[in-house]
Coordinates of N, CA and C in Angstrom, one line a residue:
M4 N -77.9 13.7 -135.2 CA -77.5 14.4 -136.3 C -76.8 15.8 -135.9
K5 N -77.4 16.5 -135.0 CA -76.8 17.7 -134.5 C -75.4 17.5 -133.9
T6 N -75.2 16.4 -133.2 CA -74.0 16.1 -132.6 C -72.9 15.9 -133.6
I7 N -73.2 15.3 -134.7 CA -72.2 15.0 -135.8 C -71.7 16.4 -136.4
K8 N -72.6 17.3 -136.6 CA -72.2 18.6 -137.1 C -71.4 19.4 -136.1
L9 N -71.6 19.2 -134.9 CA -71.0 20.0 -133.8 C -69.5 19.6 -133.7
I10 N -69.1 18.3 -134.0 CA -67.8 17.8 -133.8 C -66.7 18.6 -134.6
P11 N -66.9 18.9 -135.9 CA -66.0 19.7 -136.6 C -65.8 21.1 -136.0
I12 N -66.9 21.7 -135.5 CA -66.9 23.0 -134.9 C -66.1 23.0 -133.6
L13 N -66.3 22.0 -132.8 CA -65.5 21.8 -131.6 C -64.0 21.7 -131.9
F14 N -63.7 20.9 -132.9 CA -62.3 20.6 -133.3 C -61.6 22.0 -133.7
I15 N -62.3 22.7 -134.5 CA -61.8 24.0 -135.0 C -61.6 25.0 -133.8
G16 N -62.6 25.0 -132.9 CA -62.5 25.8 -131.7 C -61.3 25.4 -130.9
F17 N -61.1 24.1 -130.7 CA -60.0 23.6 -129.9 C -58.7 24.0 -130.5
Y18 N -58.6 24.0 -131.9 CA -57.4 24.3 -132.6 C -57.0 25.8 -132.3
F19 N -58.0 26.7 -132.4 CA -57.7 28.1 -132.2 C -57.5 28.5 -130.7
I20 N -58.2 27.8 -129.8 CA -58.0 28.1 -128.4 C -56.7 27.6 -127.9
T21 N -56.3 26.4 -128.2 CA -55.1 25.8 -127.7 C -53.8 26.2 -128.5
G22 N -54.0 26.7 -129.7 CA -52.8 27.0 -130.5 C -52.2 25.7 -131.1
F23 N -53.0 24.6 -131.1 CA -52.5 23.3 -131.5 C -52.0 23.4 -132.9
T24 N -50.8 23.0 -133.1 CA -50.2 22.9 -134.5 C -49.5 21.6 -134.7
I25 N -49.3 21.2 -135.9 CA -48.6 20.0 -136.2 C -47.1 20.3 -136.1
P26 N -46.4 19.6 -135.3 CA -45.0 19.9 -135.1 C -44.2 19.8 -136.4
K27 N -43.2 20.7 -136.5 CA -42.3 20.6 -137.7 C -41.3 19.5 -137.4
P28 N -40.8 18.8 -138.4 CA -39.8 17.8 -138.2 C -38.5 18.4 -137.7
S29 N -37.8 17.7 -136.9 CA -36.5 18.1 -136.4 C -35.5 18.2 -137.5
E30 N -34.3 18.8 -137.3 CA -33.3 18.9 -138.4 C -32.8 17.5 -138.7
T31 N -32.7 16.6 -137.7 CA -32.3 15.3 -138.0 C -33.3 14.5 -138.9
E32 N -34.6 14.7 -138.6 CA -35.6 14.1 -139.4 C -35.6 14.7 -140.8
T33 N -35.4 16.0 -140.9 CA -35.4 16.6 -142.2 C -34.2 16.0 -143.1
I34 N -33.1 15.9 -142.5 CA -31.9 15.4 -143.2 C -32.2 13.9 -143.6
D35 N -32.7 13.1 -142.7 CA -33.1 11.7 -142.9 C -34.0 11.7 -144.2
Q36 N -35.0 12.5 -144.2 CA -35.9 12.5 -145.3 C -35.3 12.9 -146.6
L37 N -34.3 13.9 -146.5 CA -33.6 14.4 -147.7 C -32.7 13.3 -148.3
I38 N -32.1 12.5 -147.4 CA -31.2 11.5 -147.9 C -32.1 10.4 -148.5
D39 N -33.2 10.0 -147.9 CA -34.1 9.1 -148.5 C -34.6 9.5 -149.9
K40 N -34.9 10.8 -150.0 CA -35.3 11.3 -151.3 C -34.2 11.3 -152.3
W41 N -33.0 11.5 -151.9 CA -31.8 11.5 -152.8 C -31.7 10.1 -153.3
H42 N -31.8 9.1 -152.5 CA -31.7 7.7 -152.9 C -32.8 7.3 -153.8
Q43 N -34.0 7.8 -153.5 CA -35.2 7.5 -154.4 C -35.1 8.2 -155.7
S44 N -34.4 9.4 -155.8 CA -34.2 10.0 -157.1 C -33.3 9.2 -158.0
A45 N -32.3 8.5 -157.4 CA -31.4 7.7 -158.1 C -32.2 6.5 -158.6
A46 N -33.0 5.9 -157.8 CA -33.8 4.7 -158.2 C -34.7 5.0 -159.3
K47 N -35.2 6.3 -159.4 CA -36.1 6.7 -160.4 C -35.3 7.3 -161.6
A48 N -34.0 7.3 -161.5 CA -33.1 7.8 -162.6 C -33.5 9.3 -162.9
N49 N -33.8 10.0 -161.8 CA -34.2 11.5 -162.0 C -32.9 12.3 -161.8
Y50 N -32.2 12.6 -162.9 CA -31.0 13.3 -162.8 C -31.0 14.6 -162.1
A51 N -32.0 15.5 -162.5 CA -32.1 16.8 -162.0 C -32.3 16.8 -160.5
E52 N -33.2 16.0 -160.0 CA -33.6 15.9 -158.6 C -32.4 15.3 -157.8
Y53 N -31.7 14.3 -158.4 CA -30.6 13.7 -157.7 C -29.4 14.6 -157.5
F54 N -29.1 15.4 -158.5 CA -28.0 16.3 -158.5 C -28.3 17.6 -157.8
Q55 N -29.5 18.0 -157.7 CA -29.8 19.3 -157.0 C -29.5 19.2 -155.5
F56 N -29.5 18.0 -154.9 CA -29.2 17.9 -153.5 C -27.7 18.0 -153.2
M57 N -26.9 17.9 -154.2 CA -25.5 17.9 -154.0 C -24.9 19.4 -154.1
A58 N -23.9 19.6 -153.2 CA -23.3 20.9 -153.2 C -22.4 21.0 -154.4
D59 N -22.1 22.3 -154.8 CA -21.2 22.5 -156.0 C -19.9 21.8 -155.9
N60 N -19.3 21.7 -154.7 CA -18.1 21.0 -154.5 C -18.2 19.5 -154.0
F61 N -19.3 18.9 -154.4 CA -19.6 17.5 -154.0 C -18.5 16.6 -154.5
I62 N -18.2 15.6 -153.7 CA -17.3 14.5 -154.0 C -18.0 13.2 -153.8
F63 N -17.9 12.3 -154.7 CA -18.4 10.9 -154.6 C -17.3 9.9 -154.6
I64 N -17.2 9.1 -153.5 CA -16.2 8.1 -153.4 C -16.9 6.7 -153.5
G65 N -16.6 6.0 -154.5 CA -17.3 4.8 -154.8 C -16.6 3.5 -154.3
T66 N -17.1 2.4 -154.6 CA -16.5 1.1 -154.1 C -15.3 0.7 -154.9
D67 N -15.2 1.2 -156.2 CA -14.0 0.9 -157.0 C -12.8 1.8 -156.5
P68 N -11.6 1.2 -156.4 CA -10.5 2.1 -156.0 C -10.3 3.3 -156.8
A69 N -10.7 3.3 -158.1 CA -10.5 4.5 -158.9 C -11.7 5.5 -158.8
E70 N -12.7 5.2 -158.1 CA -13.9 6.1 -158.0 C -13.7 7.2 -156.9
R71 N -13.2 8.3 -157.4 CA -13.3 9.6 -156.6 C -13.6 10.7 -157.6
W72 N -14.9 11.1 -157.6 CA -15.4 12.0 -158.6 C -15.9 13.3 -158.0
N73 N -15.6 14.4 -158.6 CA -16.3 15.6 -158.2 C -17.7 15.6 -158.9
K74 N -18.5 16.6 -158.6 CA -19.9 16.6 -159.1 C -20.0 16.5 -160.6
E75 N -19.1 17.3 -161.3 CA -19.2 17.2 -162.8 C -18.8 15.9 -163.3
Q76 N -17.7 15.3 -162.8 CA -17.3 13.9 -163.2 C -18.4 12.9 -162.9
F77 N -18.9 13.0 -161.7 CA -20.0 12.0 -161.3 C -21.2 12.2 -162.2
G78 N -21.5 13.4 -162.5 CA -22.7 13.7 -163.4 C -22.4 13.1 -164.7
A79 N -21.2 13.2 -165.3 CA -20.9 12.6 -166.6 C -21.0 11.1 -166.6
F80 N -20.6 10.5 -165.4 CA -20.8 9.1 -165.3 C -22.2 8.7 -165.2
C81 N -23.0 9.4 -164.5 CA -24.4 9.0 -164.2 C -25.4 9.3 -165.4
K82 N -25.1 10.4 -166.1 CA -26.1 10.8 -167.1 C -26.5 9.8 -168.1
P83 N -25.5 9.0 -168.8 CA -26.0 8.0 -169.7 C -26.9 7.0 -169.1
Y84 N -26.6 6.6 -167.9 CA -27.5 5.6 -167.2 C -28.9 6.2 -166.9
F85 N -28.9 7.4 -166.4 CA -30.2 8.0 -166.0 C -31.0 8.3 -167.3
D86 N -30.3 8.7 -168.4 CA -31.0 8.9 -169.6 C -31.7 7.7 -170.2
Q87 N -31.2 6.5 -169.9 CA -31.8 5.3 -170.3 C -32.8 4.8 -169.2
G88 N -33.0 5.6 -168.2 CA -34.0 5.2 -167.1 C -33.4 4.2 -166.2
K89 N -32.0 4.0 -166.2 CA -31.4 3.1 -165.3 C -30.7 3.8 -164.1
G90 N -31.2 3.6 -162.9 CA -30.5 4.1 -161.8 C -30.1 3.0 -160.8
W91 N -30.0 3.3 -159.6 CA -29.6 2.3 -158.6 C -30.5 2.5 -157.4
D92 N -30.9 1.4 -156.8 CA -31.9 1.4 -155.7 C -31.2 1.1 -154.4
F93 N -30.8 2.2 -153.7 CA -30.2 2.0 -152.3 C -31.3 2.3 -151.3
R94 N -31.5 1.3 -150.5 CA -32.6 1.4 -149.5 C -32.0 1.3 -148.1
K95 N -32.4 2.3 -147.2 CA -31.9 2.4 -145.9 C -32.3 1.2 -145.0
I96 N -31.3 0.6 -144.3 CA -31.6 -0.4 -143.3 C -31.5 0.4 -141.9
E97 N -30.5 1.2 -141.8 CA -30.4 2.1 -140.6 C -29.5 3.2 -140.9
R98 N -29.7 4.3 -140.2 CA -28.9 5.6 -140.5 C -28.7 6.3 -139.2
H99 N -27.5 6.9 -139.0 CA -27.2 7.7 -137.8 C -26.8 9.0 -138.3
I100 N -27.3 10.1 -137.8 CA -27.1 11.5 -138.2 C -26.6 12.3 -137.0
E101 N -25.6 13.1 -137.2 CA -25.1 14.0 -136.2 C -25.0 15.4 -136.8
I102 N -25.3 16.4 -136.0 CA -25.3 17.8 -136.5 C -24.3 18.6 -135.6
S103 N -23.5 19.4 -136.2 CA -22.6 20.3 -135.5 C -23.4 21.2 -134.6
K104 N -22.7 21.7 -133.5 CA -23.3 22.6 -132.5 C -23.8 23.9 -133.2
D105 N -23.1 24.4 -134.2 CA -23.5 25.6 -134.8 C -24.6 25.4 -135.9
G106 N -24.9 24.1 -136.1 CA -26.0 23.8 -137.1 C -25.7 24.0 -138.5
K107 N -24.4 24.1 -138.8 CA -24.0 24.4 -140.2 C -23.5 23.1 -141.0
F108 N -23.2 22.1 -140.2 CA -22.7 20.9 -140.8 C -23.4 19.7 -140.2
A109 N -23.5 18.6 -141.0 CA -24.1 17.3 -140.5 C -23.3 16.2 -141.1
W110 N -23.2 15.1 -140.5 CA -22.6 13.9 -141.1 C -23.4 12.7 -140.7
F111 N -23.3 11.7 -141.5 CA -24.1 10.5 -141.3 C -23.4 9.3 -141.8
D112 N -23.8 8.2 -141.2 CA -23.5 6.9 -141.8 C -24.7 6.1 -141.9
E113 N -24.8 5.2 -142.9 CA -26.0 4.4 -143.1 C -25.6 3.0 -143.6
K114 N -26.4 2.1 -143.2 CA -26.3 0.7 -143.7 C -27.4 0.7 -144.7
I115 N -27.1 0.3 -146.0 CA -28.1 0.2 -147.0 C -28.1 -1.1 -147.7
T116 N -29.2 -1.5 -148.3 CA -29.2 -2.7 -149.2 C -29.2 -2.2 -150.6
T117 N -28.4 -2.9 -151.4 CA -28.1 -2.5 -152.8 C -28.0 -3.7 -153.6
W118 N -27.8 -3.6 -154.9 CA -27.6 -4.7 -155.8 C -26.3 -5.5 -155.4
M119 N -25.4 -4.8 -154.7 CA -24.2 -5.4 -154.2 C -24.4 -6.0 -152.8
K120 N -25.6 -6.2 -152.4 CA -26.0 -6.6 -151.0 C -25.8 -5.5 -150.1
D121 N -25.6 -5.8 -148.8 CA -25.5 -4.7 -147.8 C -24.2 -3.9 -148.0
C122 N -24.3 -2.6 -148.0 CA -23.2 -1.6 -148.1 C -23.3 -0.6 -147.0
R123 N -22.3 0.2 -146.9 CA -22.3 1.3 -145.9 C -22.0 2.6 -146.7
G124 N -22.8 3.6 -146.4 CA -22.6 4.9 -147.0 C -22.3 5.8 -145.9
S125 N -21.5 6.8 -146.1 CA -21.3 7.9 -145.2 C -21.2 9.2 -145.9
G126 N -21.7 10.3 -145.3 CA -21.7 11.5 -146.0 C -21.5 12.7 -145.1
V127 N -21.3 13.8 -145.7 CA -21.2 15.1 -145.0 C -22.1 16.1 -145.7
L128 N -22.9 16.8 -144.9 CA -23.8 17.9 -145.5 C -23.4 19.2 -144.9
M129 N -23.7 20.3 -145.7 CA -23.5 21.6 -145.1 C -24.8 22.4 -145.4
K130 N -25.0 23.4 -144.5 CA -26.2 24.2 -144.7 C -25.8 25.4 -145.6
V131 N -26.5 25.5 -146.7 CA -26.3 26.6 -147.6 C -27.6 27.4 -147.6
G132 N -27.6 28.5 -147.0 CA -28.8 29.3 -146.8 C -29.7 28.5 -145.8
K133 N -30.9 28.1 -146.2 CA -31.8 27.3 -145.4 C -31.8 25.9 -145.9
E134 N -31.0 25.5 -146.9 CA -31.1 24.2 -147.4 C -29.8 23.4 -147.0
W135 N -30.0 22.1 -146.8 CA -28.9 21.2 -146.6 C -28.5 20.7 -148.0
K136 N -27.1 20.7 -148.2 CA -26.5 20.2 -149.4 C -25.5 19.1 -149.1
L137 N -25.5 18.0 -149.9 CA -24.6 16.9 -149.7 C -23.2 17.3 -150.3
S138 N -22.2 17.3 -149.4 CA -20.8 17.7 -149.9 C -20.0 16.5 -150.3
Q139 N -20.2 15.4 -149.6 CA -19.4 14.2 -149.8 C -20.2 12.9 -149.5
Y140 N -20.1 11.9 -150.4 CA -20.7 10.6 -150.1 C -19.7 9.6 -150.4
N141 N -19.6 8.6 -149.4 CA -18.6 7.5 -149.5 C -19.3 6.2 -149.4
L142 N -19.2 5.4 -150.5 CA -19.9 4.1 -150.5 C -18.9 3.0 -150.3
A143 N -19.2 2.0 -149.4 CA -18.3 0.9 -149.2 C -19.1 -0.4 -149.1
V144 N -18.6 -1.4 -149.7 CA -19.2 -2.8 -149.6 C -18.8 -3.3 -148.3
L145 N -19.7 -3.9 -147.6 CA -19.5 -4.6 -146.3 C -19.0 -6.0 -146.5
I146 N -17.9 -6.3 -145.8 CA -17.3 -7.6 -145.8 C -17.1 -8.1 -144.4
E147 N -17.6 -9.2 -144.0 CA -17.5 -9.7 -142.7 C -16.0 -10.0 -142.4
N148 N -15.5 -9.8 -141.2 CA -14.1 -10.0 -140.8 C -13.7 -11.4 -141.1
D149 N -14.5 -12.4 -140.9 CA -14.1 -13.8 -141.1 C -14.0 -14.1 -142.6
K150 N -14.5 -13.2 -143.5 CA -14.4 -13.5 -145.0 C -13.3 -12.6 -145.6
I151 N -12.6 -11.8 -144.9 CA -11.7 -10.8 -145.4 C -10.5 -11.5 -146.2
Q152 N -10.0 -12.6 -145.6 CA -8.9 -13.3 -146.3 C -9.3 -13.8 -147.7
D153 N -10.5 -14.3 -147.8 CA -11.0 -14.7 -149.2 C -11.1 -13.5 -150.1
F154 N -11.5 -12.4 -149.5 CA -11.6 -11.2 -150.3 C -10.3 -10.7 -150.8
I155 N -9.3 -10.7 -149.9 CA -7.9 -10.3 -150.3 C -7.4 -11.2 -151.4
K156 N -7.6 -12.5 -151.3 CA -7.2 -13.4 -152.3 C -7.8 -13.1 -153.7
L157 N -9.1 -12.8 -153.6 CA -9.8 -12.4 -154.8 C -9.3 -11.1 -155.4
R158 N -9.0 -10.1 -154.6 CA -8.4 -8.9 -155.2 C -7.0 -9.1 -155.7
E159 N -6.2 -9.9 -155.1 CA -4.9 -10.2 -155.6 C -4.9 -11.0 -156.9
A160 N -5.9 -11.9 -157.0 CA -6.0 -12.7 -158.2 C -6.3 -11.8 -159.5
T161 N -6.8 -10.7 -159.3 CA -7.2 -9.8 -160.4 C -6.1 -8.9 -160.8
K162 N -5.0 -8.9 -160.1 CA -3.9 -7.9 -160.4 C -3.0 -8.5 -161.5

């Protein structure tokens, strides 16, 4: 019984003597978590949370040739869907993040699963104060090279 009570005291003593702390996530891990949260906010149709991660000069480039929206335009597009509780669920398959040497910019590409099947997203972030803000996001549908001719025919048929 005395041994069991002694274990927490030893752990606390070890903590203070060694200066043991839980390591903070790296900038890359922080950005990765922020992008995951951004996608989760869309899946939950949480408009405020989704848009707070975007920089004021944010640009969204979608899969449709006409989709190049600034933050205000993209917000106007999203709001009716989010108000109905309808978002989109983009889930990371893999992601690659790079950070500039001065630590002020980052860029990433990701393969994600969506209602359109696998897609690729890429983005640019900038550090605003101590926070990362998404400046641009580009979404593209993935098409295998051996299927591109069929895709071209499909696009031409709709003109």
